[in-house]
Structure formats: structure tokens, C-alpha cells
JSON list of C-alpha atoms and ligand atoms in Angstrom, two decimals:
[
{"chain": "A", "resi": 1, "resn": "MET", "atom": "CA", "xyz": [0.00, 0.00, 0.00]},
{"chain": "A", "resi": 2, "resn": "PRO", "atom": "CA", "xyz": [1.56, 3.35, -0.99]},
{"chain": "A", "resi": 3, "resn": "ILE", "atom": "CA", "xyz": [1.86, 6.23, 1.45]},
{"chain": "A", "resi": 4, "resn": "THR", "atom": "CA", "xyz": [-1.01, 8.60, 0.55]},
{"chain": "A", "resi": 5, "resn": "THR", "atom": "CA", "xyz": [-1.39, 10.76, 3.62]},
{"chain": "A", "resi": 6, "resn": "LEU", "atom": "CA", "xyz": [1.08, 12.72, 5.71]},
{"chain": "A", "resi": 7, "resn": "GLY", "atom": "CA", "xyz": [0.26, 13.89, 9.23]},
{"chain": "A", "resi": 8, "resn": "ILE", "atom": "CA", "xyz": [2.37, 16.87, 10.21]},
{"chain": "A", "resi": 9, "resn": "ASP", "atom": "CA", "xyz": [2.90, 18.16, 13.73]},
{"chain": "A", "resi": 10, "resn": "ALA", "atom": "CA", "xyz": [2.90, 21.93, 14.24]},
{"chain": "A", "resi": 11, "resn": "ASP", "atom": "CA", "xyz": [4.81, 23.13, 17.36]},
{"chain": "A", "resi": 12, "resn": "ASP", "atom": "CA", "xyz": [8.59, 22.82, 16.80]},
{"chain": "A", "resi": 13, "resn": "THR", "atom": "CA", "xyz": [7.98, 21.05, 13.48]},
{"chain": "A", "resi": 14, "resn": "LEU", "atom": "CA", "xyz": [6.39, 23.86, 11.42]},
{"chain": "A", "resi": 15, "resn": "TRP", "atom": "CA", "xyz": [7.11, 26.75, 13.75]},
{"chain": "A", "resi": 16, "resn": "GLN", "atom": "CA", "xyz": [9.02, 27.68, 16.91]},
{"chain": "A", "resi": 17, "resn": "ASN", "atom": "CA", "xyz": [7.36, 26.90, 20.21]},
{"chain": "A", "resi": 18, "resn": "GLU", "atom": "CA", "xyz": [9.61, 25.43, 22.89]},
{"chain": "A", "resi": 19, "resn": "ASP", "atom": "CA", "xyz": [12.02, 28.38, 22.66]},
{"chain": "A", "resi": 20, "resn": "HIS", "atom": "CA", "xyz": [9.19, 30.68, 23.76]},
{"chain": "A", "resi": 21, "resn": "TYR", "atom": "CA", "xyz": [8.46, 28.44, 26.75]},
{"chain": "A", "resi": 22, "resn": "HIS", "atom": "CA", "xyz": [12.15, 28.50, 27.68]},
{"chain": "A", "resi": 23, "resn": "LEU", "atom": "CA", "xyz": [12.26, 32.29, 27.61]},
{"chain": "A", "resi": 24, "resn": "THR", "atom": "CA", "xyz": [9.04, 32.51, 29.62]},
{"chain": "A", "resi": 25, "resn": "THR", "atom": "CA", "xyz": [10.38, 30.05, 32.20]},
{"chain": "A", "resi": 26, "resn": "LYS", "atom": "CA", "xyz": [13.59, 32.10, 32.47]},
{"chain": "A", "resi": 27, "resn": "ALA", "atom": "CA", "xyz": [11.58, 35.27, 33.13]},
{"chain": "A", "resi": 28, "resn": "PHE", "atom": "CA", "xyz": [9.45, 33.37, 35.67]},
{"chain": "A", "resi": 29, "resn": "VAL", "atom": "CA", "xyz": [12.58, 32.18, 37.49]},
{"chain": "A", "resi": 30, "resn": "GLY", "atom": "CA", "xyz": [13.85, 35.78, 37.51]},
{"chain": "A", "resi": 31, "resn": "LEU", "atom": "CA", "xyz": [10.61, 36.96, 39.14]},
{"chain": "A", "resi": 32, "resn": "LEU", "atom": "CA", "xyz": [10.87, 34.39, 41.94]},
{"chain": "A", "resi": 33, "resn": "GLU", "atom": "CA", "xyz": [14.62, 34.61, 42.59]},
{"chain": "A", "resi": 34, "resn": "PRO", "atom": "CA", "xyz": [14.15, 36.95, 45.59]},
{"chain": "A", "resi": 35, "resn": "TRP", "atom": "CA", "xyz": [12.45, 33.98, 47.27]},
{"chain": "A", "resi": 36, "resn": "VAL", "atom": "CA", "xyz": [13.94, 30.77, 45.85]},
{"chain": "A", "resi": 37, "resn": "ASP", "atom": "CA", "xyz": [16.81, 29.50, 43.69]},
{"chain": "A", "resi": 38, "resn": "GLU", "atom": "CA", "xyz": [16.49, 28.52, 40.03]},
{"chain": "A", "resi": 39, "resn": "ASP", "atom": "CA", "xyz": [16.78, 24.72, 40.46]},
{"chain": "A", "resi": 40, "resn": "THR", "atom": "CA", "xyz": [14.04, 24.63, 43.09]},
{"chain": "A", "resi": 41, "resn": "ILE", "atom": "CA", "xyz": [11.73, 26.71, 40.89]},
{"chain": "A", "resi": 42, "resn": "ASN", "atom": "CA", "xyz": [12.37, 24.63, 37.76]},
{"chain": "A", "resi": 43, "resn": "GLY", "atom": "CA", "xyz": [11.84, 21.36, 39.63]},
{"chain": "A", "resi": 44, "resn": "ALA", "atom": "CA", "xyz": [8.64, 22.59, 41.29]},
{"chain": "A", "resi": 45, "resn": "LEU", "atom": "CA", "xyz": [7.25, 23.99, 38.02]},
{"chain": "A", "resi": 46, "resn": "LEU", "atom": "CA", "xyz": [7.84, 20.72, 36.17]},
{"chain": "A", "resi": 47, "resn": "GLU", "atom": "CA", "xyz": [6.15, 18.71, 38.93]},
{"chain": "A", "resi": 48, "resn": "THR", "atom": "CA", "xyz": [3.17, 21.10, 38.94]},
{"chain": "A", "resi": 49, "resn": "GLU", "atom": "CA", "xyz": [2.86, 20.86, 35.14]},
{"chain": "A", "resi": 50, "resn": "ARG", "atom": "CA", "xyz": [3.05, 17.07, 35.26]},
{"chain": "A", "resi": 51, "resn": "ARG", "atom": "CA", "xyz": [0.32, 16.95, 37.93]},
{"chain": "A", "resi": 52, "resn": "ASN", "atom": "CA", "xyz": [-1.89, 19.48, 36.12]},
{"chain": "A", "resi": 53, "resn": "LEU", "atom": "CA", "xyz": [-1.75, 17.91, 32.63]},
{"chain": "A", "resi": 54, "resn": "ALA", "atom": "CA", "xyz": [-4.69, 15.66, 33.47]},
{"chain": "A", "resi": 55, "resn": "VAL", "atom": "CA", "xyz": [-6.68, 18.71, 34.64]},
{"chain": "A", "resi": 56, "resn": "PHE", "atom": "CA", "xyz": [-5.71, 21.47, 32.19]},
{"chain": "A", "resi": 57, "resn": "GLY", "atom": "CA", "xyz": [-4.39, 19.52, 29.20]},
{"chain": "A", "resi": 58, "resn": "TYR", "atom": "CA", "xyz": [-1.52, 20.86, 27.08]},
{"chain": "A", "resi": 59, "resn": "GLY", "atom": "CA", "xyz": [-0.95, 24.48, 26.20]},
{"chain": "A", "resi": 60, "resn": "ALA", "atom": "CA", "xyz": [-0.02, 27.96, 27.33]},
{"chain": "A", "resi": 61, "resn": "LYS", "atom": "CA", "xyz": [-3.10, 28.66, 29.47]},
{"chain": "A", "resi": 62, "resn": "GLY", "atom": "CA", "xyz": [-2.56, 25.58, 31.63]},
{"chain": "A", "resi": 63, "resn": "PHE", "atom": "CA", "xyz": [1.14, 26.48, 31.78]},
{"chain": "A", "resi": 64, "resn": "THR", "atom": "CA", "xyz": [0.27, 29.96, 33.08]},
{"chain": "A", "resi": 65, "resn": "LEU", "atom": "CA", "xyz": [-1.92, 28.52, 35.83]},
{"chain": "A", "resi": 66, "resn": "SER", "atom": "CA", "xyz": [0.87, 26.08, 36.71]},
{"chain": "A", "resi": 67, "resn": "MET", "atom": "CA", "xyz": [3.32, 29.01, 37.00]},
{"chain": "A", "resi": 68, "resn": "ILE", "atom": "CA", "xyz": [0.97, 30.78, 39.43]},
{"chain": "A", "resi": 69, "resn": "GLU", "atom": "CA", "xyz": [0.42, 27.60, 41.46]},
{"chain": "A", "resi": 70, "resn": "THR", "atom": "CA", "xyz": [4.19, 27.01, 41.60]},
{"chain": "A", "resi": 71, "resn": "ALA", "atom": "CA", "xyz": [4.87, 30.61, 42.64]},
{"chain": "A", "resi": 72, "resn": "LEU", "atom": "CA", "xyz": [2.40, 30.32, 45.54]},
{"chain": "A", "resi": 73, "resn": "ALA", "atom": "CA", "xyz": [3.91, 26.99, 46.64]},
{"chain": "A", "resi": 74, "resn": "VAL", "atom": "CA", "xyz": [7.62, 27.88, 46.49]},
{"chain": "A", "resi": 75, "resn": "THR", "atom": "CA", "xyz": [7.13, 31.27, 48.20]},
{"chain": "A", "resi": 76, "resn": "ASP", "atom": "CA", "xyz": [4.88, 29.79, 50.86]},
{"chain": "A", "resi": 77, "resn": "HIS", "atom": "CA", "xyz": [2.10, 32.15, 49.69]},
{"chain": "A", "resi": 78, "resn": "ARG", "atom": "CA", "xyz": [4.32, 35.20, 50.28]},
{"chain": "A", "resi": 79, "resn": "ILE", "atom": "CA", "xyz": [4.26, 36.27, 46.62]},
{"chain": "A", "resi": 80, "resn": "ASP", "atom": "CA", "xyz": [2.32, 39.54, 46.21]},
{"chain": "A", "resi": 81, "resn": "GLY", "atom": "CA", "xyz": [-0.40, 40.49, 43.73]},
{"chain": "A", "resi": 82, "resn": "ALA", "atom": "CA", "xyz": [1.95, 42.59, 41.58]},
{"chain": "A", "resi": 83, "resn": "HIS", "atom": "CA", "xyz": [4.17, 39.55, 40.98]},
{"chain": "A", "resi": 84, "resn": "VAL", "atom": "CA", "xyz": [1.16, 37.34, 40.19]},
{"chain": "A", "resi": 85, "resn": "GLU", "atom": "CA", "xyz": [0.08, 39.97, 37.67]},
{"chain": "A", "resi": 86, "resn": "ARG", "atom": "CA", "xyz": [3.51, 39.80, 36.01]},
{"chain": "A", "resi": 87, "resn": "ILE", "atom": "CA", "xyz": [3.20, 36.01, 35.76]},
{"chain": "A", "resi": 88, "resn": "ILE", "atom": "CA", "xyz": [-0.19, 36.43, 34.06]},
{"chain": "A", "resi": 89, "resn": "ASP", "atom": "CA", "xyz": [1.45, 38.90, 31.63]},
{"chain": "A", "resi": 90, "resn": "LEU", "atom": "CA", "xyz": [4.16, 36.33, 30.84]},
{"chain": "A", "resi": 91, "resn": "GLY", "atom": "CA", "xyz": [1.39, 33.86, 29.97]},
{"chain": "A", "resi": 92, "resn": "LYS", "atom": "CA", "xyz": [-0.35, 36.40, 27.74]},
{"chain": "A", "resi": 93, "resn": "GLN", "atom": "CA", "xyz": [2.92, 37.09, 25.89]},
{"chain": "A", "resi": 94, "resn": "LEU", "atom": "CA", "xyz": [3.32, 33.34, 25.37]},
{"chain": "A", "resi": 95, "resn": "LEU", "atom": "CA", "xyz": [-0.18, 33.25, 23.83]},
{"chain": "A", "resi": 96, "resn": "SER", "atom": "CA", "xyz": [0.44, 36.17, 21.48]},
{"chain": "A", "resi": 97, "resn": "HIS", "atom": "CA", "xyz": [3.99, 35.80, 20.16]},
{"chain": "A", "resi": 98, "resn": "PRO", "atom": "CA", "xyz": [4.29, 35.90, 16.36]},
{"chain": "A", "resi": 99, "resn": "VAL", "atom": "CA", "xyz": [4.42, 32.60, 14.50]},
{"chain": "A", "resi": 100, "resn": "GLU", "atom": "CA", "xyz": [7.95, 32.01, 13.16]},
{"chain": "A", "resi": 101, "resn": "LEU", "atom": "CA", "xyz": [8.20, 29.22, 10.58]},
{"chain": "A", "resi": 102, "resn": "LEU", "atom": "CA", "xyz": [11.19, 26.90, 10.83]},
{"chain": "A", "resi": 103, "resn": "ASP", "atom": "CA", "xyz": [13.75, 26.63, 8.02]},
{"chain": "A", "resi": 104, "resn": "GLY", "atom": "CA", "xyz": [12.58, 24.87, 4.88]},
{"chain": "A", "resi": 105, "resn": "VAL", "atom": "CA", "xyz": [8.90, 24.69, 5.86]},
{"chain": "A", "resi": 106, "resn": "ALA", "atom": "CA", "xyz": [7.52, 27.32, 3.47]},
{"chain": "A", "resi": 107, "resn": "SER", "atom": "CA", "xyz": [9.56, 25.99, 0.53]},
{"chain": "A", "resi": 108, "resn": "THR", "atom": "CA", "xyz": [8.94, 22.26, 1.14]},
{"chain": "A", "resi": 109, "resn": "LEU", "atom": "CA", "xyz": [5.22, 22.12, 2.02]},
{"chain": "A", "resi": 110, "resn": "PRO", "atom": "CA", "xyz": [3.79, 22.95, -1.46]},
{"chain": "A", "resi": 111, "resn": "GLY", "atom": "CA", "xyz": [5.69, 20.02, -3.02]},
{"chain": "A", "resi": 112, "resn": "LEU", "atom": "CA", "xyz": [4.40, 17.67, -0.30]},
{"chain": "A", "resi": 113, "resn": "ALA", "atom": "CA", "xyz": [0.85, 19.02, -0.71]},
{"chain": "A", "resi": 114, "resn": "ALA", "atom": "CA", "xyz": [1.01, 18.23, -4.43]},
{"chain": "A", "resi": 115, "resn": "ARG", "atom": "CA", "xyz": [1.91, 14.59, -3.76]},
{"chain": "A", "resi": 116, "resn": "TYR", "atom": "CA", "xyz": [0.10, 13.70, -0.55]},
{"chain": "A", "resi": 117, "resn": "ARG", "atom": "CA", "xyz": [-3.01, 14.48, 1.42]},
{"chain": "A", "resi": 118, "resn": "LEU", "atom": "CA", "xyz": [-1.70, 16.66, 4.27]},
{"chain": "A", "resi": 119, "resn": "VAL", "atom": "CA", "xyz": [-3.22, 16.69, 7.74]},
{"chain": "A", "resi": 120, "resn": "LEU", "atom": "CA", "xyz": [-1.93, 19.04, 10.42]},
{"chain": "A", "resi": 121, "resn": "ILE", "atom": "CA", "xyz": [-2.20, 17.25, 13.78]},
{"chain": "A", "resi": 122, "resn": "THR", "atom": "CA", "xyz": [-1.40, 19.23, 16.91]},
{"chain": "A", "resi": 123, "resn": "LYS", "atom": "CA", "xyz": [-2.29, 19.21, 20.59]},
{"chain": "A", "resi": 124, "resn": "GLY", "atom": "CA", "xyz": [-2.78, 22.14, 22.95]},
{"chain": "A", "resi": 125, "resn": "ASP", "atom": "CA", "xyz": [-5.24, 24.97, 23.56]},
{"chain": "A", "resi": 126, "resn": "LEU", "atom": "CA", "xyz": [-7.86, 24.95, 20.78]},
{"chain": "A", "resi": 127, "resn": "PHE", "atom": "CA", "xyz": [-8.07, 28.74, 20.52]},
{"chain": "A", "resi": 128, "resn": "HIS", "atom": "CA", "xyz": [-4.27, 29.26, 20.61]},
{"chain": "A", "resi": 129, "resn": "GLN", "atom": "CA", "xyz": [-3.57, 26.52, 18.05]},
{"chain": "A", "resi": 130, "resn": "GLU", "atom": "CA", "xyz": [-6.29, 27.81, 15.70]},
{"chain": "A", "resi": 131, "resn": "SER", "atom": "CA", "xyz": [-4.78, 31.30, 15.97]},
{"chain": "A", "resi": 132, "resn": "LYS", "atom": "CA", "xyz": [-1.31, 29.97, 15.16]},
{"chain": "A", "resi": 133, "resn": "VAL", "atom": "CA", "xyz": [-2.55, 27.97, 12.16]},
{"chain": "A", "resi": 134, "resn": "ALA", "atom": "CA", "xyz": [-4.28, 31.12, 10.83]},
{"chain": "A", "resi": 135, "resn": "ALA", "atom": "CA", "xyz": [-1.24, 33.34, 11.49]},
{"chain": "A", "resi": 136, "resn": "SER", "atom": "CA", "xyz": [1.16, 30.84, 9.88]},
{"chain": "A", "resi": 137, "resn": "GLY", "atom": "CA", "xyz": [-0.30, 31.34, 6.40]},
{"chain": "A", "resi": 138, "resn": "LEU", "atom": "CA", "xyz": [0.01, 27.55, 5.89]},
{"chain": "A", "resi": 139, "resn": "ALA", "atom": "CA", "xyz": [-3.64, 26.54, 6.36]},
{"chain": "A", "resi": 140, "resn": "GLU", "atom": "CA", "xyz": [-4.40, 26.21, 2.63]},
{"chain": "A", "resi": 141, "resn": "GLN", "atom": "CA", "xyz": [-1.62, 23.62, 2.20]},
{"chain": "A", "resi": 142, "resn": "PHE", "atom": "CA", "xyz": [-3.54, 21.23, 4.46]},
{"chain": "A", "resi": 143, "resn": "ASP", "atom": "CA", "xyz": [-6.60, 19.14, 3.65]},
{"chain": "A", "resi": 144, "resn": "HIS", "atom": "CA", "xyz": [-7.47, 18.88, 7.33]},
{"chain": "A", "resi": 145, "resn": "VAL", "atom": "CA", "xyz": [-6.43, 20.40, 10.64]},
{"chain": "A", "resi": 146, "resn": "GLU", "atom": "CA", "xyz": [-6.88, 18.26, 13.75]},
{"chain": "A", "resi": 147, "resn": "ILE", "atom": "CA", "xyz": [-6.40, 19.85, 17.17]},
{"chain": "A", "resi": 148, "resn": "VAL", "atom": "CA", "xyz": [-6.46, 17.03, 19.70]},
{"chain": "A", "resi": 149, "resn": "ALA", "atom": "CA", "xyz": [-6.12, 16.70, 23.48]},
{"chain": "A", "resi": 150, "resn": "GLU", "atom": "CA", "xyz": [-3.49, 13.93, 23.40]},
{"chain": "A", "resi": 151, "resn": "LYS", "atom": "CA", "xyz": [-1.45, 12.29, 20.64]},
{"chain": "A", "resi": 152, "resn": "ASP", "atom": "CA", "xyz": [-1.66, 8.62, 21.52]},
{"chain": "A", "resi": 153, "resn": "GLU", "atom": "CA", "xyz": [-2.69, 5.44, 19.71]},
{"chain": "A", "resi": 154, "resn": "PRO", "atom": "CA", "xyz": [-6.47, 5.84, 20.26]},
{"chain": "A", "resi": 155, "resn": "THR", "atom": "CA", "xyz": [-6.34, 9.44, 18.99]},
{"chain": "A", "resi": 156, "resn": "TYR", "atom": "CA", "xyz": [-4.45, 8.50, 15.81]},
{"chain": "A", "resi": 157, "resn": "ARG", "atom": "CA", "xyz": [-6.83, 5.57, 15.21]},
{"chain": "A", "resi": 158, "resn": "ARG", "atom": "CA", "xyz": [-9.82, 7.91, 15.60]},
{"chain": "A", "resi": 159, "resn": "VAL", "atom": "CA", "xyz": [-8.36, 10.58, 13.28]},
{"chain": "A", "resi": 160, "resn": "LEU", "atom": "CA", "xyz": [-7.48, 8.01, 10.60]},
{"chain": "A", "resi": 161, "resn": "ASP", "atom": "CA", "xyz": [-10.92, 6.37, 10.86]},
{"chain": "A", "resi": 162, "resn": "ARG", "atom": "CA", "xyz": [-12.59, 9.71, 10.37]},
{"chain": "A", "resi": 163, "resn": "LEU", "atom": "CA", "xyz": [-10.42, 10.46, 7.33]},
{"chain": "A", "resi": 164, "resn": "GLY", "atom": "CA", "xyz": [-10.97, 6.98, 5.92]},
{"chain": "A", "resi": 165, "resn": "VAL", "atom": "CA", "xyz": [-7.21, 6.40, 5.80]},
{"chain": "A", "resi": 166, "resn": "ASP", "atom": "CA", "xyz": [-5.55, 3.06, 6.58]},
{"chain": "A", "resi": 167, "resn": "ALA", "atom": "CA", "xyz": [-2.61, 3.20, 9.04]},
{"chain": "A", "resi": 168, "resn": "GLY", "atom": "CA", "xyz": [-0.50, 1.46, 6.37]},
{"chain": "A", "resi": 169, "resn": "GLU", "atom": "CA", "xyz": [-0.83, 4.45, 4.02]},
{"chain": "A", "resi": 170, "resn": "PHE", "atom": "CA", "xyz": [-0.20, 7.06, 6.73]},
{"chain": "A", "resi": 171, "resn": "CYS", "atom": "CA", "xyz": [3.07, 8.69, 7.74]},
{"chain": "A", "resi": 172, "resn": "MET", "atom": "CA", "xyz": [3.34, 11.12, 10.66]},
{"chain": "A", "resi": 173, "resn": "VAL", "atom": "CA", "xyz": [6.07, 13.78, 10.75]},
{"chain": "A", "resi": 174, "resn": "GLY", "atom": "CA", "xyz": [7.10, 15.62, 13.90]},
{"chain": "A", "resi": 175, "resn": "ASN", "atom": "CA", "xyz": [9.72, 16.62, 16.45]},
{"chain": "A", "resi": 176, "resn": "SER", "atom": "CA", "xyz": [8.46, 14.36, 19.26]},
{"chain": "A", "resi": 177, "resn": "VAL", "atom": "CA", "xyz": [9.11, 10.61, 19.21]},
{"chain": "A", "resi": 178, "resn": "ARG", "atom": "CA", "xyz": [6.68, 10.26, 22.11]},
{"chain": "A", "resi": 179, "resn": "SER", "atom": "CA", "xyz": [3.73, 12.01, 20.43]},
{"chain": "A", "resi": 180, "resn": "ASP", "atom": "CA", "xyz": [4.43, 12.01, 16.70]},
{"chain": "A", "resi": 181, "resn": "VAL", "atom": "CA", "xyz": [6.34, 8.82, 15.93]},
{"chain": "A", "resi": 182, "resn": "ASN", "atom": "CA", "xyz": [5.97, 6.00, 18.48]},
{"chain": "A", "resi": 183, "resn": "PRO", "atom": "CA", "xyz": [2.14, 5.80, 18.67]},
{"chain": "A", "resi": 184, "resn": "VAL", "atom": "CA", "xyz": [1.86, 5.84, 14.85]},
{"chain": "A", "resi": 185, "resn": "LEU", "atom": "CA", "xyz": [4.43, 3.02, 14.53]},
{"chain": "A", "resi": 186, "resn": "GLU", "atom": "CA", "xyz": [2.42, 1.08, 17.13]},
{"chain": "A", "resi": 187, "resn": "ILE", "atom": "CA", "xyz": [-0.77, 1.23, 15.04]},
{"chain": "A", "resi": 188, "resn": "GLY", "atom": "CA", "xyz": [1.04, 0.18, 11.83]},
{"chain": "A", "resi": 189, "resn": "GLY", "atom": "CA", "xyz": [1.83, 3.56, 10.28]},
{"chain": "A", "resi": 190, "resn": "TYR", "atom": "CA", "xyz": [5.09, 5.28, 9.34]},
{"chain": "A", "resi": 191, "resn": "GLY", "atom": "CA", "xyz": [6.93, 7.94, 11.33]},
{"chain": "A", "resi": 192, "resn": "ILE", "atom": "CA", "xyz": [9.51, 10.59, 10.45]},
{"chain": "A", "resi": 193, "resn": "HIS", "atom": "CA", "xyz": [11.32, 12.24, 13.34]},
{"chain": "A", "resi": 194, "resn": "VAL", "atom": "CA", "xyz": [12.56, 15.79, 12.75]},
{"chain": "A", "resi": 195, "resn": "PRO", "atom": "CA", "xyz": [14.34, 16.60, 16.03]},
{"chain": "A", "resi": 196, "resn": "TYR", "atom": "CA", "xyz": [14.23, 20.14, 17.35]},
{"chain": "A", "resi": 197, "resn": "HIS", "atom": "CA", "xyz": [17.16, 21.53, 19.35]},
{"chain": "A", "resi": 198, "resn": "VAL", "atom": "CA", "xyz": [15.12, 21.61, 22.58]},
{"chain": "A", "resi": 199, "resn": "THR", "atom": "CA", "xyz": [12.57, 19.06, 23.78]},
{"chain": "A", "resi": 200, "resn": "TRP", "atom": "CA", "xyz": [10.16, 19.64, 26.64]},
{"chain": "A", "resi": 201, "resn": "GLU", "atom": "CA", "xyz": [11.02, 17.39, 29.58]},
{"chain": "A", "resi": 202, "resn": "LEU", "atom": "CA", "xyz": [7.53, 15.81, 29.61]},
{"chain": "A", "resi": 203, "resn": "GLU", "atom": "CA", "xyz": [7.79, 15.05, 25.87]},
{"chain": "A", "resi": 204, "resn": "ARG", "atom": "CA", "xyz": [10.94, 12.90, 26.13]},
{"chain": "A", "resi": 205, "resn": "ALA", "atom": "CA", "xyz": [10.74, 9.21, 25.24]},
{"chain": "A", "resi": 206, "resn": "PRO", "atom": "CA", "xyz": [13.06, 6.51, 23.89]},
{"chain": "A", "resi": 207, "resn": "SER", "atom": "CA", "xyz": [13.34, 6.53, 20.08]},
{"chain": "A", "resi": 208, "resn": "LYS", "atom": "CA", "xyz": [12.65, 3.35, 18.10]},
{"chain": "A", "resi": 209, "resn": "HIS", "atom": "CA", "xyz": [15.87, 3.82, 16.05]},
{"chain": "A", "resi": 210, "resn": "GLY", "atom": "CA", "xyz": [16.15, 1.25, 13.29]},
{"chain": "A", "resi": 211, "resn": "HIS", "atom": "CA", "xyz": [12.41, 0.51, 13.13]},
{"chain": "A", "resi": 212, "resn": "PRO", "atom": "CA", "xyz": [11.67, -0.39, 9.49]},
{"chain": "A", "resi": 213, "resn": "ARG", "atom": "CA", "xyz": [8.81, 2.12, 9.25]},
{"chain": "A", "resi": 214, "resn": "MET", "atom": "CA", "xyz": [10.71, 4.99, 10.89]},
{"chain": "A", "resi": 215, "resn": "ALA", "atom": "CA", "xyz": [13.11, 7.59, 9.49]},
{"chain": "A", "resi": 216, "resn": "GLU", "atom": "CA", "xyz": [14.98, 10.45, 11.10]},
{"chain": "A", "resi": 217, "resn": "VAL", "atom": "CA", "xyz": [15.91, 13.63, 9.23]},
{"chain": "A", "resi": 218, "resn": "SER", "atom": "CA", "xyz": [17.79, 16.71, 10.35]},
{"chain": "A", "resi": 219, "resn": "ALA", "atom": "CA", "xyz": [15.75, 19.31, 8.47]},
{"chain": "A", "resi": 220, "resn": "PHE", "atom": "CA", "xyz": [12.21, 19.80, 7.17]},
{"chain": "A", "resi": 221, "resn": "ALA", "atom": "CA", "xyz": [13.51, 19.97, 3.57]},
{"chain": "A", "resi": 222, "resn": "GLU", "atom": "CA", "xyz": [14.64, 16.32, 3.85]},
{"chain": "A", "resi": 223, "resn": "ILE", "atom": "CA", "xyz": [11.09, 15.02, 4.41]},
{"chain": "A", "resi": 224, "resn": "PRO", "atom": "CA", "xyz": [10.15, 14.33, 0.75]},
{"chain": "A", "resi": 225, "resn": "GLY", "atom": "CA", "xyz": [13.26, 12.14, 0.33]},
{"chain": "A", "resi": 226, "resn": "ALA", "atom": "CA", "xyz": [12.56, 10.36, 3.62]},
{"chain": "A", "resi": 227, "resn": "VAL", "atom": "CA", "xyz": [8.99, 9.49, 2.59]},
{"chain": "A", "resi": 228, "resn": "ASP", "atom": "CA", "xyz": [10.34, 8.10, -0.71]},
{"chain": "A", "resi": 229, "resn": "ARG", "atom": "CA", "xyz": [12.91, 5.98, 1.14]},
{"chain": "A", "resi": 230, "resn": "LEU", "atom": "CA", "xyz": [10.26, 4.59, 3.53]},
{"chain": "A", "resi": 231, "resn": "ALA", "atom": "CA", "xyz": [8.01, 3.71, 0.58]},
{"chain": "A", "resi": 232, "resn": "GLU", "atom": "CA", "xyz": [10.92, 2.02, -1.28]},
{"chain": "A", "resi": 233, "resn": "ARG", "atom": "CA", "xyz": [11.85, 0.04, 1.83]},
{"chain": "A", "resi": 234, "resn": "GLN", "atom": "CA", "xyz": [8.22, -1.09, 2.11]},
{"chain": "A", "resi": 235, "resn": "ALA", "atom": "CA", "xyz": [8.10, -2.14, -1.56]},
{"chain": "A", "resi": 236, "resn": "ALA", "atom": "CA", "xyz": [11.39, -4.12, -1.34]},
{"chain": "B", "resi": 301, "resn": "LIG", "atom": "MG1", "xyz": [5.86, 19.35, 18.26]}
]
């Protein structure tokens, strides 16, 4: 069965995302340094995020609430209203930064769109992700946009069912082995990993290097060649 449909992740695959979170976290640490040291803040923030994922889901709004919760905890509720306001402002900046496409995306997508059905699959805040898709100028390259709560095997099965696409003709492209590659390999699809220079701690997972239906590329422009190689390997 030939590969007919490409799923493409958005954050840190099409455009920058994690860098903004890093800068926001740095500013957050700076705000709390009168009370606590950087390592304590980073550790507490990560634990709060991990705990809150099941309540808030992914995205910048949940992250903002987790920053506030962390600030209250690590300062023993001594943080004042002015500082809480600055944390809320950090969250608003995170929600409104311009969309910066990664290298090779704008030049490579039209060629992929001509050969495959393209589906953008991303998780996070619905409103924020819709805004980013609109601001990116890439929406018309995609046949479908799917904004999901989690990128796991049941989600991919559901999306493919709805599109009427068999897992064996589907290849997912993204920067996260945990969310973009591994679950798709598990259901019988193909995966292309395009690593980004930073990975969110909660997104780390072991890579299935050497899996026959997986490829790794170092830049978005290498994706067309990688899909061809996966298809040739399948045919052989
Ligand atoms: Mg991503």
C-alpha cells in the first residue's frame, strides 16, 4: 500500500514553540529569585505541570496557571499580587507571540501538498492553536487540521478512521518521538522524526531507532526524500 497521507505536527515542526516556553520560564525564574533559587523553581514547576496535565491539558493557558500555582507553593504564599500579575502577563505574551516558521517549511510544504493528502495534527489549547494555524499562512496547504487533546494510539486511530485512511498508508512527521512517531508506529503507520534543538522534559521518550517504518531527518527539507525511502523500503 503506498503512502497517501502525511500527518504533520505543528509546534517545533512547522514553527518555533519550545524556545518561547524556555524564555518565559527564564523570566518566571527571575521573578521568583528573591524567594527561591532557580533549580528549586524549575523542579517545582515541572512537577506542577506534570500533575496538572490531566486537569488542564496541554498548552499555554494551563502552563500559566501552573506558574501561578508554583509561585504560591515555592514562596509559601508570600508572593504579592503585583508579581502574580507579572506572571499572568508572561502567559499572555506566550499566547500572542508571532508565528515564526522553521527553516525549509515554506519551501517544502507545497511540493508535499502536491503529492500527498496533508493533515496538520497538533495538541494544545484549541483557541491558541487555531490562531497559530491562521497566522502561519500555511492553512491552505492542508486538507485537514486536527487539534487534539493527546497524541496517543487511540487518537491516531480515531483521526485516521474519520479520514478513511488506513494506518499502512499514513506517515506522521514531527519533532516528538513520544507524540508524533511511536504511537503511529504502534498502530502500523510510518513515522519521520525531525528533532528540534530543545525538547520539553515531559515530551521525552526513547526513540525506536532502526524501526523499518521509521526515518529520522535533520531538516524539514529532507522530508520528501525520507517518505520516498520509507516507501521504497516497504516495496522491497
Ligand atoms: Mg511538536
